[in-house]
XYZ file of C-alpha atoms in Angstrom:
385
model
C 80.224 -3.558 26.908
C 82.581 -6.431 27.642
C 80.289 -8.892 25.513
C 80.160 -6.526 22.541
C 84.051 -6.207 22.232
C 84.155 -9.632 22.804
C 82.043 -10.477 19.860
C 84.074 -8.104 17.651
C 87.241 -9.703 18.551
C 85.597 -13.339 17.591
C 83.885 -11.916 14.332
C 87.606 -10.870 13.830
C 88.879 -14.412 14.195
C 86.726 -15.796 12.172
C 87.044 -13.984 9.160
C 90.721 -14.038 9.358
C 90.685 -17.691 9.266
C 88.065 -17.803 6.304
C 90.609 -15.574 4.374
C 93.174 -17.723 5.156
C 91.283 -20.781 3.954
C 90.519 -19.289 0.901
C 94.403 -18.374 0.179
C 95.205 -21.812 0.440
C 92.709 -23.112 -1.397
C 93.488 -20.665 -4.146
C 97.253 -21.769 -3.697
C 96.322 -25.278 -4.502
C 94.036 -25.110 -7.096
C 96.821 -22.980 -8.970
C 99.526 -25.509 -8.002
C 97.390 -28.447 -9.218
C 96.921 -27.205 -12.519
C 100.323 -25.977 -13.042
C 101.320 -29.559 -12.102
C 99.018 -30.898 -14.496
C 100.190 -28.980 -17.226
C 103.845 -30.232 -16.642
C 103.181 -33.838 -16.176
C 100.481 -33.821 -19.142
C 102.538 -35.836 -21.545
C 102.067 -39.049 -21.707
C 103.649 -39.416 -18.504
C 103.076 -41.634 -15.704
C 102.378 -40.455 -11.974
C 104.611 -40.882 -9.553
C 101.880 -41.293 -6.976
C 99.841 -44.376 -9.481
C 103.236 -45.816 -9.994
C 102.062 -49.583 -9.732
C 105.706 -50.946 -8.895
C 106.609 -53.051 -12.006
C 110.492 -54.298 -11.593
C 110.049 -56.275 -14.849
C 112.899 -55.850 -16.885
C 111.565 -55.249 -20.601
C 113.391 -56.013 -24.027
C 113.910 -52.708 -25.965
C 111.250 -52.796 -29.006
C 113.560 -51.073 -30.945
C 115.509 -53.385 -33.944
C 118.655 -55.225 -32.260
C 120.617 -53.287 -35.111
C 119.190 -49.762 -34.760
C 119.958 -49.653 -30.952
C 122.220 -47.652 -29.513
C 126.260 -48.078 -28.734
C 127.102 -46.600 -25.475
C 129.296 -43.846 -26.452
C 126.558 -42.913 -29.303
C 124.079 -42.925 -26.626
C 125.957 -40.346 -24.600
C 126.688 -38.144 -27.536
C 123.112 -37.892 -28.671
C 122.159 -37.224 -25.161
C 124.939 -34.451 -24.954
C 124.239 -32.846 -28.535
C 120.585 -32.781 -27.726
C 120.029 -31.249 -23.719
C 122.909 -29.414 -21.902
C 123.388 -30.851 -18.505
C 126.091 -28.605 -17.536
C 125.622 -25.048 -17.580
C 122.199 -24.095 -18.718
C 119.694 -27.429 -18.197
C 118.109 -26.557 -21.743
C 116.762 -28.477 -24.743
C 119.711 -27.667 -27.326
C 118.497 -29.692 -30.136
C 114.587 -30.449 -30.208
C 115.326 -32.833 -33.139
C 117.793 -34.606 -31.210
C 115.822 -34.736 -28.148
C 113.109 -36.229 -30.119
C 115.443 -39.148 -31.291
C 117.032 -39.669 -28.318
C 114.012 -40.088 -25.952
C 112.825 -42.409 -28.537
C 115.154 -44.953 -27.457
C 115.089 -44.191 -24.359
C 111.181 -44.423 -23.740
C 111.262 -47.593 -25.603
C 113.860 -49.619 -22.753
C 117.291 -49.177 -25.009
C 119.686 -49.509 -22.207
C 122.612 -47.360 -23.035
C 119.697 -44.220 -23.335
C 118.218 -44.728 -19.939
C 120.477 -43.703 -18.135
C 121.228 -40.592 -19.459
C 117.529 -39.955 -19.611
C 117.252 -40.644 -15.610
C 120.065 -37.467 -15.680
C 118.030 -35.527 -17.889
C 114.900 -35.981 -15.614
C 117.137 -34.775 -12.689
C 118.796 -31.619 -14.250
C 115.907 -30.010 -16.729
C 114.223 -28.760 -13.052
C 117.112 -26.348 -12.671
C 116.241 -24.631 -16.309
C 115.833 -20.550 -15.963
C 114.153 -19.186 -18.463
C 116.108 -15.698 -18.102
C 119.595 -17.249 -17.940
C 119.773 -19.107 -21.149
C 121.204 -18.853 -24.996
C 119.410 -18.327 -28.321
C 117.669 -20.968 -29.368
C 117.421 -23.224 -26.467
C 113.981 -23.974 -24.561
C 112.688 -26.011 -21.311
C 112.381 -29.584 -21.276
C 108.466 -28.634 -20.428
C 108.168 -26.369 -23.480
C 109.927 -28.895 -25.550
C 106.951 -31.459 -24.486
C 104.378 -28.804 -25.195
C 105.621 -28.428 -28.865
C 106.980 -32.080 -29.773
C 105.184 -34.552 -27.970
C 102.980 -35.743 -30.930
C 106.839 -36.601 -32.619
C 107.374 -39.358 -29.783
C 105.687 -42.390 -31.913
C 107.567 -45.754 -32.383
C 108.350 -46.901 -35.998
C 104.123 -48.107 -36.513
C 103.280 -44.468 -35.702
C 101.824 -45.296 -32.197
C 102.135 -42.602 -29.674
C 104.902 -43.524 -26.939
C 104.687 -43.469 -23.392
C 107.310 -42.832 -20.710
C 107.630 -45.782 -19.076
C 107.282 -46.089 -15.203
C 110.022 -46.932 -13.891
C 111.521 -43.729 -14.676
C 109.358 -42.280 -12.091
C 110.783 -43.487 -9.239
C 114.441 -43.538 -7.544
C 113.557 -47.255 -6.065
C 113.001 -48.768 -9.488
C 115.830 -46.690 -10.939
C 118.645 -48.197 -8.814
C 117.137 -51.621 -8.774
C 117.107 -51.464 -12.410
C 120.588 -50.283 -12.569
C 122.098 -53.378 -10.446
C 119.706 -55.575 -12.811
C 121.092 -54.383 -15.843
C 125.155 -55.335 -14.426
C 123.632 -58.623 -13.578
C 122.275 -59.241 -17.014
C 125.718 -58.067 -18.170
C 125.236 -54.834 -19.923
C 128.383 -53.018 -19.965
C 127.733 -49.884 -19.534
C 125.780 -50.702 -15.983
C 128.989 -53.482 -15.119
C 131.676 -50.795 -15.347
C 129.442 -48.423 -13.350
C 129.195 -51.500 -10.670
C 132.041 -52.787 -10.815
C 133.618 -49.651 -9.791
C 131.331 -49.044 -6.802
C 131.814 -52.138 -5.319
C 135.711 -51.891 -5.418
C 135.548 -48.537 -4.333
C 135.263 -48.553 -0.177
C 136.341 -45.025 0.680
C 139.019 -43.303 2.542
C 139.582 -42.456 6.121
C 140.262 -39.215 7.558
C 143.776 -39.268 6.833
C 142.894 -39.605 3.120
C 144.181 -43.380 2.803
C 142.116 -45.577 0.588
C 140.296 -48.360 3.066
C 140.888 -51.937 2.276
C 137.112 -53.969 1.048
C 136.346 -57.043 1.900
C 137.084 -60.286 -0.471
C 133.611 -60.980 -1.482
C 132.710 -57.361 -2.624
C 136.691 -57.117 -4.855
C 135.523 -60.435 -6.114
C 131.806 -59.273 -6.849
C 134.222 -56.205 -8.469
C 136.366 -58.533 -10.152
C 132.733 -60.183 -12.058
C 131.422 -57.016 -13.254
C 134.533 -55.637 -14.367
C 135.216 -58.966 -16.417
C 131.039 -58.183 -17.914
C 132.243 -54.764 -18.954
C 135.314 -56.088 -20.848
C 133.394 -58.549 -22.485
C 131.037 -55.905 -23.701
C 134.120 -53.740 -25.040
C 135.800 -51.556 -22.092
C 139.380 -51.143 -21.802
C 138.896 -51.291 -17.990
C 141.878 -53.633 -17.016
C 143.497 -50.963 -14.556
C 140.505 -51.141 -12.613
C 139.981 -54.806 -13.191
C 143.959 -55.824 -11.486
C 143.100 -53.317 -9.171
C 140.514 -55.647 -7.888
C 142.181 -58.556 -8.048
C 145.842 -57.290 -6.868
C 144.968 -55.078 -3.740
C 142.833 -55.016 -0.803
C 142.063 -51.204 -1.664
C 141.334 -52.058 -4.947
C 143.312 -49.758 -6.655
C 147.173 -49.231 -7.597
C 147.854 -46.341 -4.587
C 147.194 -46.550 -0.744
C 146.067 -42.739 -0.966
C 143.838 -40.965 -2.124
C 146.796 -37.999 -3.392
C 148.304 -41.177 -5.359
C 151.740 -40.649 -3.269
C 152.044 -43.658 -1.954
C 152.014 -46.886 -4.209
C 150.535 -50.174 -3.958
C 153.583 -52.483 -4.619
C 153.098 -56.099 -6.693
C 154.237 -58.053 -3.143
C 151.639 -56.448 -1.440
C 149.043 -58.526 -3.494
C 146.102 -59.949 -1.513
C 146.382 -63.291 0.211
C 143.788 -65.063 -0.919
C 145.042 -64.240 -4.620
C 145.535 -67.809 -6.232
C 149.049 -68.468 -8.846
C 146.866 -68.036 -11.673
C 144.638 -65.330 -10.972
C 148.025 -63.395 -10.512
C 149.155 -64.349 -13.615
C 146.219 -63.684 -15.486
C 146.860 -59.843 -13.804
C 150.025 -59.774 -14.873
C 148.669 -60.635 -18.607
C 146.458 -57.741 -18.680
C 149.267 -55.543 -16.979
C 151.293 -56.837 -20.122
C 148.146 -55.388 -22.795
C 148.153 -52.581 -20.450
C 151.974 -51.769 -21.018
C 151.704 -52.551 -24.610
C 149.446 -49.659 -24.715
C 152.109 -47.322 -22.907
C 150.128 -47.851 -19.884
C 153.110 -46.375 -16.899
C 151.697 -48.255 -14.633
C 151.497 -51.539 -16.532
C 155.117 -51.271 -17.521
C 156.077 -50.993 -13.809
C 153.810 -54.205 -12.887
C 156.032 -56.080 -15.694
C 159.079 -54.935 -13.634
C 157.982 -56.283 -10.599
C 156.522 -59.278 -11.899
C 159.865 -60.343 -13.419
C 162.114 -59.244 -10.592
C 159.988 -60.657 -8.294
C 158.794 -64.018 -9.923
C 155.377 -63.011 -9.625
C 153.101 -63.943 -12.085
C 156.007 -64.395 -14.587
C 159.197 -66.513 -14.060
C 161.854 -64.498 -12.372
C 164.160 -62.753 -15.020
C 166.430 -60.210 -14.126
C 167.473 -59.308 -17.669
C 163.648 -58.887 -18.556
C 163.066 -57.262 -15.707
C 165.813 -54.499 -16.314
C 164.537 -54.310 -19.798
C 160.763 -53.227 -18.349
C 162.621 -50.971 -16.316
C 164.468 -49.525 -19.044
C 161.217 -48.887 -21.103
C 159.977 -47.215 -18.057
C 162.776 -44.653 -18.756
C 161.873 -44.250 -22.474
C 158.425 -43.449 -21.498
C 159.058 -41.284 -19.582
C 160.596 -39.466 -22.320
C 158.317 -39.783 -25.006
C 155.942 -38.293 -22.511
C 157.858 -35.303 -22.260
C 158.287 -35.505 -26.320
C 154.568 -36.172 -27.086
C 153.439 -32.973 -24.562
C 149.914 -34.506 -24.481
C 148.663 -33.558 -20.867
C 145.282 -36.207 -22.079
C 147.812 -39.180 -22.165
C 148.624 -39.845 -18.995
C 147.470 -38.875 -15.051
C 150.535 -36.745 -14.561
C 149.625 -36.820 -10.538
C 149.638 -40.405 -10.692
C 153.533 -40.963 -11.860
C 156.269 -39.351 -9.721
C 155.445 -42.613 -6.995
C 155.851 -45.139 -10.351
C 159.406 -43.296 -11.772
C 160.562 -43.376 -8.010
C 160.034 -47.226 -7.308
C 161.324 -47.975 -10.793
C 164.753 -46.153 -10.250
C 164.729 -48.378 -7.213
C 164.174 -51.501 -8.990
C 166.803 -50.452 -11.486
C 169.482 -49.702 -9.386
C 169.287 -52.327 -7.662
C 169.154 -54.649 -10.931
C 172.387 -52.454 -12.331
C 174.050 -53.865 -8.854
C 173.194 -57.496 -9.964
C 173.555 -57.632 -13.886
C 177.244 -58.339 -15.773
C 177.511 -55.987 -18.524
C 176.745 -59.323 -20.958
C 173.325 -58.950 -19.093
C 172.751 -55.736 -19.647
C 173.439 -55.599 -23.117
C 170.806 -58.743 -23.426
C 168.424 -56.090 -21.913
C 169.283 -53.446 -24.532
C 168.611 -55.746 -27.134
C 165.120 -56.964 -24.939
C 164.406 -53.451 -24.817
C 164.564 -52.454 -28.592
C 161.626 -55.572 -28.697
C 160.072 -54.485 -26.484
C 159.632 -50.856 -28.087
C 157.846 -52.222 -31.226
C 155.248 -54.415 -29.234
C 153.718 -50.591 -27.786
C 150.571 -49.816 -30.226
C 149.845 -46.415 -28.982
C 151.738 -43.674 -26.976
C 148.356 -41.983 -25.837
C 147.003 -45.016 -22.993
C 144.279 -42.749 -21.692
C 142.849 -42.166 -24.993
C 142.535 -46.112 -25.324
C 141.608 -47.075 -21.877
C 138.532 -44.881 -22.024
C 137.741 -46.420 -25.632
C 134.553 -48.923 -26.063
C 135.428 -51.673 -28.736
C 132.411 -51.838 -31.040
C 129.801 -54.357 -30.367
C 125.949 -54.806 -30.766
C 123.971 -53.798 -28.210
C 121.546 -56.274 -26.498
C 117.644 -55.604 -26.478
């Protein structure tokens, strides 16, 4: 009797474990094709990635590549990274992955974000009109074909993360600017402790900092705030905190700063200030009060001081909240004031009047009264292949 149960039990078992078997294997034969029909397109596996690191000249013409910000608006107008993670624009979408499949250099990075969002598409939470990255390769993969005709393949190295940020440093040490901005900031960039305060990096990774930002400005960035910031301050960056309360003051520049790598600061701080930069003006202050990268001049320094003031009133006039980092300026108008006073303690009124007149100079020497607007411009250039 105890045998018979006994086999029951076991014949049991075993057929539970067949129909368990057979679950999974029904799992992964349904997985495996559904894979297959997503990677299907010309892509490479990730798993027969040979690991190339060869960086490859774009095929595309040197005049038919693309500028950086055009890059990022045909990425934008064509996929929506944002909200929904759809193909907006099929058309655009096929244009844009054109470059970027054939190694243009602004387009590969944005097509490393597309690669990363599209996954998060839902097909029931979406607009009129707008369609998966996979159903978007289902319908226009016979348009990807270079300017012969020839069919295009992704390339390989946007399969995998390794290549991706090994490409990225590359490209910064071959001096496109798009990638040099990108490194120059994270290598001045060293955190902030727990109290919020912005930690000081060492001298060989601001001066590493200091080398890519100088690649970016070569290839058209504005990005001289960031650039002084390297080469003024240990923290890399004009405020100790990370609430911009507390400022980085001109004497607190780094020791190992040599005469004229402070003045050539100063020079940018100057084009800075010209471009109604608030915290370039201030950096002229303290350069002539201080003697710092300028001869000392107290009548030129009041004057700086003085256009601080009329700044700070054309902000107010122009009402453009884009212009300026409003949380970044109480600190500056504070450690003017304290400049100025104590200049008004020093000056004759002959002095001072010299400074009026200074001032009305330097009033016509500002180009723009929106800085933000032309730090974050790109001054046209050709791309490099």
């Amino acid at each position: 009797m105890k045998n018979s149960k006994l086999k029951r039990s076991t014949f049991k078992i075993v057929m539970l474990a067949m129909s368990v078997i057979m679950v999974i294997s029904l799992y992964q034969f349904y997985f495996n094709q559904s894979s297959d029909r997503q990677v299907n397109f010309g892509f490479v596996e990730s798993e027969n990635l040979p690991m190339d690191f060869t960086i490859y000249p774009s095929t595309i013409p040197e005049n038919q590549l693309l500028r950086i910000d055009e890059a990022k608006k045909l990425y934008h107008s064509a996929f929506d990274d944002q909200v929904f993670y759809a193909v907006v624009s099929p058309d655009n979408l096929v244009k844009f992955l054109k470059h970027a499949w054939q190694w243009d250099k602004n387009a590969m990075p944005y097509y490393y974000s597309l690669l990363n969002w599209h996954k998060f598409f839902d097909e029931d939470y979406k607009e009129e009109g707008m369609i998966s990255f996979i159903e978007f390769m289902d319908k226009y993969r016979d348009q990807l074909v270079d300017s012969a005709g020839k069919p295009l393949v992704e390339p390989a190295v946007f399969k995998s993360s390794q290549i991706k940020w090994y490409l990225m440093d590359r490209f910064a040490d071959l001096k496109y600017p798009y990638f040099a901005f990108k490194k120059g900031w994270q290598m001045g960039f060293c955190g902030y402790d727990e109290q919020g305060m912005a930690r000081p990096c060492p001298d060989e990774r601001l001066e590493k900092s200091i080398e890519y930002f100088n690649y970016a400005i070569e290839g058209g960035y504005h990005c001289y705030e960031n650039l002084i910031g390297s080469m003024l301050f240990q923290q890399a960056a004009h405020y100790k905190d990370q609430k911009y309360e507390q400022l980085n003051k001109l004497t607190e520049y780094r020791n190992v700063l040599k005469s004229d790598d402070l003045k050539q600061a100063i020079d940018y701080a100057q084009l800075m200030a010209e471009h109604s930069s608030i915290i370039g003006i201030l950096r002229m202050t303290e350069a002539y009060f201080y003697g710092l990268g300028r001869e000392q001049d107290f009548v030129k320094a009041y004057a700086w001081s003085l256009l601080s003031d009329y700044a700070k009133q054309k902000i107010i006039e122009i009402d453009n909240n884009l212009a300026w980092d409003a949380e970044q300026l109480p600190p500056v108008w504070e450690y003017n004031k304290e400049i100025q006073n104590r200049l008004e303690q020093m000056l004759t009124l002959t002095e001072k009047q010299a400074a009026l007149d200074y001032l009305e100079t330097l009033k016509t020497k500002i180009v723009t009264w929106d800085y933000n607007e032309w730090r974050d411009q790109i001054d046209d250039f050709h791309p490099k292949p």
